[in-house]
């Protein structure tokens, strides 16, 4: 009942009142992956997601409390798939020694998806300390705070328009990567514009 997203792993953020789709990758015995945010606004910190056995749609309980951007004290909200509607969301993510493959549930517009200027990749690490949280630290210089821009040499769209390959040299394992995308679906429907992922290992 959930169309092209049936069977996908989901993540709920209580703090940001967000629903995210999860993309998993396994390199040898190493597991890694990333998330994209559904373009939906929830009125409370969502949790306890369940799919109804009656209508097959997702129901989310929410509340407002410590460290959340919720606007209401409590909600029960539904996320449903409209039968026949095209949904173009990130579906797969693969990081290799040649670059990054991002697969989608539907075809992309070739004019936007084949232009490397419509993509941006940043990466950074964190430091394990006794402090609460960490600043962002450069991969290129671990002694400097900040994020590194990653050069994208080209963007190549497959013949069926679904996977796009970002050609990048010298990728290394990083705690945090951000992939920004300013692309359209082939039918003009919106496409999530941001993936946050972790690179524990580089595939081939």
mmCIF file of C-alpha atoms in Angstrom:
data_model
loop_
_atom_site.group_PDB
_atom_site.id
_atom_site.type_symbol
_atom_site.label_atom_id
_atom_site.label_comp_id
_atom_site.label_asym_id
_atom_site.label_seq_id
_atom_site.Cartn_x
_atom_site.Cartn_y
_atom_site.Cartn_z
ATOM 1 C CA UNK A 1 0.000 0.000 0.000
ATOM 2 C CA UNK A 2 3.019 2.334 0.279
ATOM 3 C CA UNK A 3 3.893 2.294 -3.417
ATOM 4 C CA UNK A 4 7.601 2.441 -4.350
ATOM 5 C CA UNK A 5 8.610 2.888 -0.706
ATOM 6 C CA UNK A 6 7.063 -0.376 0.461
ATOM 7 C CA UNK A 7 9.414 -2.339 2.709
ATOM 8 C CA UNK A 8 11.815 0.567 3.244
ATOM 9 C CA UNK A 9 13.448 1.225 6.605
ATOM 10 C CA UNK A 10 12.223 4.482 8.196
ATOM 11 C CA UNK A 11 13.661 6.686 10.925
ATOM 12 C CA UNK A 12 11.694 9.096 13.102
ATOM 13 C CA UNK A 13 13.177 12.206 14.686
ATOM 14 C CA UNK A 14 11.441 13.287 17.881
ATOM 15 C CA UNK A 15 13.566 16.445 18.157
ATOM 16 C CA UNK A 16 13.058 17.782 14.631
ATOM 17 C CA UNK A 17 9.570 16.309 14.086
ATOM 18 C CA UNK A 18 10.810 14.617 10.929
ATOM 19 C CA UNK A 19 10.355 11.361 9.056
ATOM 20 C CA UNK A 20 13.356 10.012 7.164
ATOM 21 C CA UNK A 21 13.998 7.257 4.674
ATOM 22 C CA UNK A 22 17.064 5.092 5.303
ATOM 23 C CA UNK A 23 19.424 3.754 2.626
ATOM 24 C CA UNK A 24 21.703 0.932 3.730
ATOM 25 C CA UNK A 25 24.925 -0.277 2.121
ATOM 26 C CA UNK A 26 27.189 -3.176 3.033
ATOM 27 C CA UNK A 27 30.862 -3.185 2.017
ATOM 28 C CA UNK A 28 32.211 -6.609 2.944
ATOM 29 C CA UNK A 29 31.194 -6.996 6.575
ATOM 30 C CA UNK A 30 30.939 -3.238 7.147
ATOM 31 C CA UNK A 31 27.496 -1.615 7.253
ATOM 32 C CA UNK A 32 26.914 2.057 6.442
ATOM 33 C CA UNK A 33 24.276 4.258 4.918
ATOM 34 C CA UNK A 34 22.435 7.540 4.884
ATOM 35 C CA UNK A 35 19.061 9.200 5.274
ATOM 36 C CA UNK A 36 16.892 11.672 3.406
ATOM 37 C CA UNK A 37 14.103 13.725 4.935
ATOM 38 C CA UNK A 38 10.522 13.324 3.732
ATOM 39 C CA UNK A 39 9.129 16.720 2.628
ATOM 40 C CA UNK A 40 6.535 16.648 5.413
ATOM 41 C CA UNK A 41 5.981 18.832 8.488
ATOM 42 C CA UNK A 42 4.796 17.138 11.665
ATOM 43 C CA UNK A 43 3.203 19.081 14.514
ATOM 44 C CA UNK A 44 4.813 17.111 17.324
ATOM 45 C CA UNK A 45 7.870 14.975 17.983
ATOM 46 C CA UNK A 46 6.992 11.770 16.151
ATOM 47 C CA UNK A 47 7.712 8.281 17.456
ATOM 48 C CA UNK A 48 6.183 4.806 17.697
ATOM 49 C CA UNK A 49 5.482 4.528 13.979
ATOM 50 C CA UNK A 50 3.199 1.644 13.017
ATOM 51 C CA UNK A 51 1.682 0.454 9.738
ATOM 52 C CA UNK A 52 -2.012 -0.307 10.044
ATOM 53 C CA UNK A 53 -3.031 -3.858 9.033
ATOM 54 C CA UNK A 54 -6.348 -2.393 7.817
ATOM 55 C CA UNK A 55 -5.338 0.362 5.390
ATOM 56 C CA UNK A 56 -1.577 -0.325 5.109
ATOM 57 C CA UNK A 57 -0.653 3.305 5.902
ATOM 58 C CA UNK A 58 1.783 4.703 8.477
ATOM 59 C CA UNK A 59 0.487 6.130 11.773
ATOM 60 C CA UNK A 60 2.710 8.162 14.081
ATOM 61 C CA UNK A 61 2.187 9.166 17.704
ATOM 62 C CA UNK A 62 3.820 12.397 18.792
ATOM 63 C CA UNK A 63 4.310 14.619 21.803
ATOM 64 C CA UNK A 64 6.014 17.815 22.889
ATOM 65 C CA UNK A 65 8.609 17.987 25.625
ATOM 66 C CA UNK A 66 12.311 18.410 26.137
ATOM 67 C CA UNK A 67 14.374 19.453 23.104
ATOM 68 C CA UNK A 68 11.828 19.291 20.331
ATOM 69 C CA UNK A 69 10.586 21.797 17.742
ATOM 70 C CA UNK A 70 6.997 20.551 18.166
ATOM 71 C CA UNK A 71 4.156 23.066 17.987
ATOM 72 C CA UNK A 72 1.510 20.851 19.650
ATOM 73 C CA UNK A 73 1.552 18.884 22.901
ATOM 74 C CA UNK A 74 0.427 15.678 21.242
ATOM 75 C CA UNK A 75 -0.762 14.314 17.911
ATOM 76 C CA UNK A 76 -1.725 11.189 16.043
ATOM 77 C CA UNK A 77 -0.775 11.674 12.381
ATOM 78 C CA UNK A 78 -0.993 9.547 9.272
ATOM 79 C CA UNK A 79 1.322 9.342 6.262
ATOM 80 C CA UNK A 80 -0.390 7.674 3.310
ATOM 81 C CA UNK A 81 0.564 6.857 -0.234
ATOM 82 C CA UNK A 82 -1.897 8.052 -2.868
ATOM 83 C CA UNK A 83 -2.418 5.175 -5.299
ATOM 84 C CA UNK A 84 -0.902 5.893 -8.702
ATOM 85 C CA UNK A 85 1.033 8.968 -7.645
ATOM 86 C CA UNK A 86 4.666 9.029 -8.738
ATOM 87 C CA UNK A 87 7.201 9.426 -5.941
ATOM 88 C CA UNK A 88 10.820 10.152 -6.798
ATOM 89 C CA UNK A 89 12.892 9.684 -3.659
ATOM 90 C CA UNK A 90 16.445 8.416 -3.069
ATOM 91 C CA UNK A 91 16.394 4.626 -2.901
ATOM 92 C CA UNK A 92 19.992 3.372 -2.875
ATOM 93 C CA UNK A 93 23.360 4.829 -1.919
ATOM 94 C CA UNK A 94 26.742 3.354 -2.774
ATOM 95 C CA UNK A 95 30.176 4.882 -2.121
ATOM 96 C CA UNK A 96 33.076 3.545 -4.209
ATOM 97 C CA UNK A 97 36.668 4.373 -5.030
ATOM 98 C CA UNK A 98 35.407 6.117 -8.191
ATOM 99 C CA UNK A 99 32.569 8.135 -6.704
ATOM 100 C CA UNK A 100 29.030 8.000 -5.349
ATOM 101 C CA UNK A 101 26.026 6.196 -6.845
ATOM 102 C CA UNK A 102 22.575 7.471 -5.812
ATOM 103 C CA UNK A 103 19.566 5.500 -7.044
ATOM 104 C CA UNK A 104 16.008 6.866 -7.138
ATOM 105 C CA UNK A 105 12.537 5.321 -7.175
ATOM 106 C CA UNK A 106 11.740 7.125 -10.423
ATOM 107 C CA UNK A 107 13.583 8.698 -13.371
ATOM 108 C CA UNK A 108 15.204 12.107 -13.046
ATOM 109 C CA UNK A 109 15.174 15.036 -15.432
ATOM 110 C CA UNK A 110 18.382 14.608 -17.507
ATOM 111 C CA UNK A 111 18.901 18.373 -17.879
ATOM 112 C CA UNK A 112 19.330 18.839 -14.141
ATOM 113 C CA UNK A 113 20.634 15.417 -13.045
ATOM 114 C CA UNK A 114 23.499 15.266 -15.566
ATOM 115 C CA UNK A 115 24.922 18.647 -14.511
ATOM 116 C CA UNK A 116 27.591 18.387 -11.774
ATOM 117 C CA UNK A 117 26.868 22.008 -10.812
ATOM 118 C CA UNK A 118 23.558 20.799 -9.395
ATOM 119 C CA UNK A 119 25.314 18.660 -6.778
ATOM 120 C CA UNK A 120 27.509 19.536 -3.804
ATOM 121 C CA UNK A 121 29.280 17.200 -1.385
ATOM 122 C CA UNK A 122 30.828 18.110 1.959
ATOM 123 C CA UNK A 123 32.512 15.871 4.522
ATOM 124 C CA UNK A 124 33.767 16.171 8.083
ATOM 125 C CA UNK A 125 34.635 14.211 11.219
ATOM 126 C CA UNK A 126 33.842 14.462 14.917
ATOM 127 C CA UNK A 127 36.088 14.021 17.943
ATOM 128 C CA UNK A 128 35.350 11.576 20.722
ATOM 129 C CA UNK A 129 35.773 13.475 24.002
ATOM 130 C CA UNK A 130 34.156 13.722 27.416
ATOM 131 C CA UNK A 131 32.332 16.867 26.219
ATOM 132 C CA UNK A 132 28.689 16.788 25.113
ATOM 133 C CA UNK A 133 28.780 16.750 21.317
ATOM 134 C CA UNK A 134 31.601 17.784 19.005
ATOM 135 C CA UNK A 135 32.563 20.508 16.589
ATOM 136 C CA UNK A 136 33.016 19.668 12.914
ATOM 137 C CA UNK A 137 36.632 18.835 12.034
ATOM 138 C CA UNK A 138 38.172 18.849 8.580
ATOM 139 C CA UNK A 139 39.144 15.567 6.973
ATOM 140 C CA UNK A 140 41.959 17.299 5.060
ATOM 141 C CA UNK A 141 43.438 18.738 8.274
ATOM 142 C CA UNK A 142 42.210 17.022 11.473
ATOM 143 C CA UNK A 143 43.583 19.919 13.560
ATOM 144 C CA UNK A 144 41.256 22.448 11.900
ATOM 145 C CA UNK A 145 37.578 22.962 12.552
ATOM 146 C CA UNK A 146 35.178 23.009 9.622
ATOM 147 C CA UNK A 147 33.986 20.967 6.669
ATOM 148 C CA UNK A 148 35.728 20.031 3.434
ATOM 149 C CA UNK A 149 34.165 20.617 0.023
ATOM 150 C CA UNK A 150 34.489 17.561 -2.219
ATOM 151 C CA UNK A 151 35.172 18.127 -5.917
ATOM 152 C CA UNK A 152 32.669 16.466 -8.253
ATOM 153 C CA UNK A 153 34.291 15.851 -11.644
ATOM 154 C CA UNK A 154 31.104 14.824 -13.456
ATOM 155 C CA UNK A 155 27.523 13.667 -12.990
ATOM 156 C CA UNK A 156 26.321 10.789 -15.152
ATOM 157 C CA UNK A 157 22.702 9.697 -15.399
ATOM 158 C CA UNK A 158 21.903 6.105 -16.370
ATOM 159 C CA UNK A 159 19.872 5.258 -19.464
ATOM 160 C CA UNK A 160 16.727 4.583 -17.431
ATOM 161 C CA UNK A 161 17.205 7.889 -15.589
ATOM 162 C CA UNK A 162 17.129 6.425 -12.084
ATOM 163 C CA UNK A 163 20.696 6.064 -10.784
ATOM 164 C CA UNK A 164 23.054 9.034 -11.007
ATOM 165 C CA UNK A 165 26.805 8.611 -10.596
ATOM 166 C CA UNK A 166 28.899 11.425 -9.125
ATOM 167 C CA UNK A 167 32.501 10.996 -10.239
ATOM 168 C CA UNK A 168 34.798 11.828 -7.313
ATOM 169 C CA UNK A 169 38.466 11.010 -6.751
ATOM 170 C CA UNK A 170 40.071 10.143 -3.434
ATOM 171 C CA UNK A 171 37.087 9.376 -1.227
ATOM 172 C CA UNK A 172 38.040 8.140 2.244
ATOM 173 C CA UNK A 173 36.027 6.903 5.235
ATOM 174 C CA UNK A 174 34.408 9.823 7.087
ATOM 175 C CA UNK A 175 32.046 10.132 10.009
ATOM 176 C CA UNK A 176 29.772 12.537 8.188
ATOM 177 C CA UNK A 177 28.998 13.401 4.580
ATOM 178 C CA UNK A 178 26.365 15.695 3.120
ATOM 179 C CA UNK A 179 25.142 15.319 -0.475
ATOM 180 C CA UNK A 180 23.138 18.283 -1.782
ATOM 181 C CA UNK A 181 21.056 17.878 -4.935
ATOM 182 C CA UNK A 182 19.218 20.504 -6.957
ATOM 183 C CA UNK A 183 17.502 18.164 -9.405
ATOM 184 C CA UNK A 184 13.994 17.522 -10.695
ATOM 185 C CA UNK A 185 12.108 14.325 -11.394
ATOM 186 C CA UNK A 186 11.368 13.567 -15.038
ATOM 187 C CA UNK A 187 7.675 14.286 -14.415
ATOM 188 C CA UNK A 188 8.391 17.515 -12.520
ATOM 189 C CA UNK A 189 7.560 16.125 -9.058
ATOM 190 C CA UNK A 190 9.764 17.248 -6.160
ATOM 191 C CA UNK A 191 12.911 15.360 -5.181
ATOM 192 C CA UNK A 192 14.435 15.525 -1.668
ATOM 193 C CA UNK A 193 17.480 17.779 -1.903
ATOM 194 C CA UNK A 194 19.733 16.453 0.869
ATOM 195 C CA UNK A 195 21.279 13.157 1.951
ATOM 196 C CA UNK A 196 23.279 12.802 5.168
ATOM 197 C CA UNK A 197 25.412 9.682 5.351
ATOM 198 C CA UNK A 198 28.340 7.970 7.000
ATOM 199 C CA UNK A 199 31.195 6.354 5.076
ATOM 200 C CA UNK A 200 32.762 3.558 7.124
ATOM 201 C CA UNK A 201 34.337 1.795 4.139
ATOM 202 C CA UNK A 202 34.984 2.483 0.453
ATOM 203 C CA UNK A 203 33.600 -0.057 -2.007
ATOM 204 C CA UNK A 204 34.832 -0.807 -5.513
#
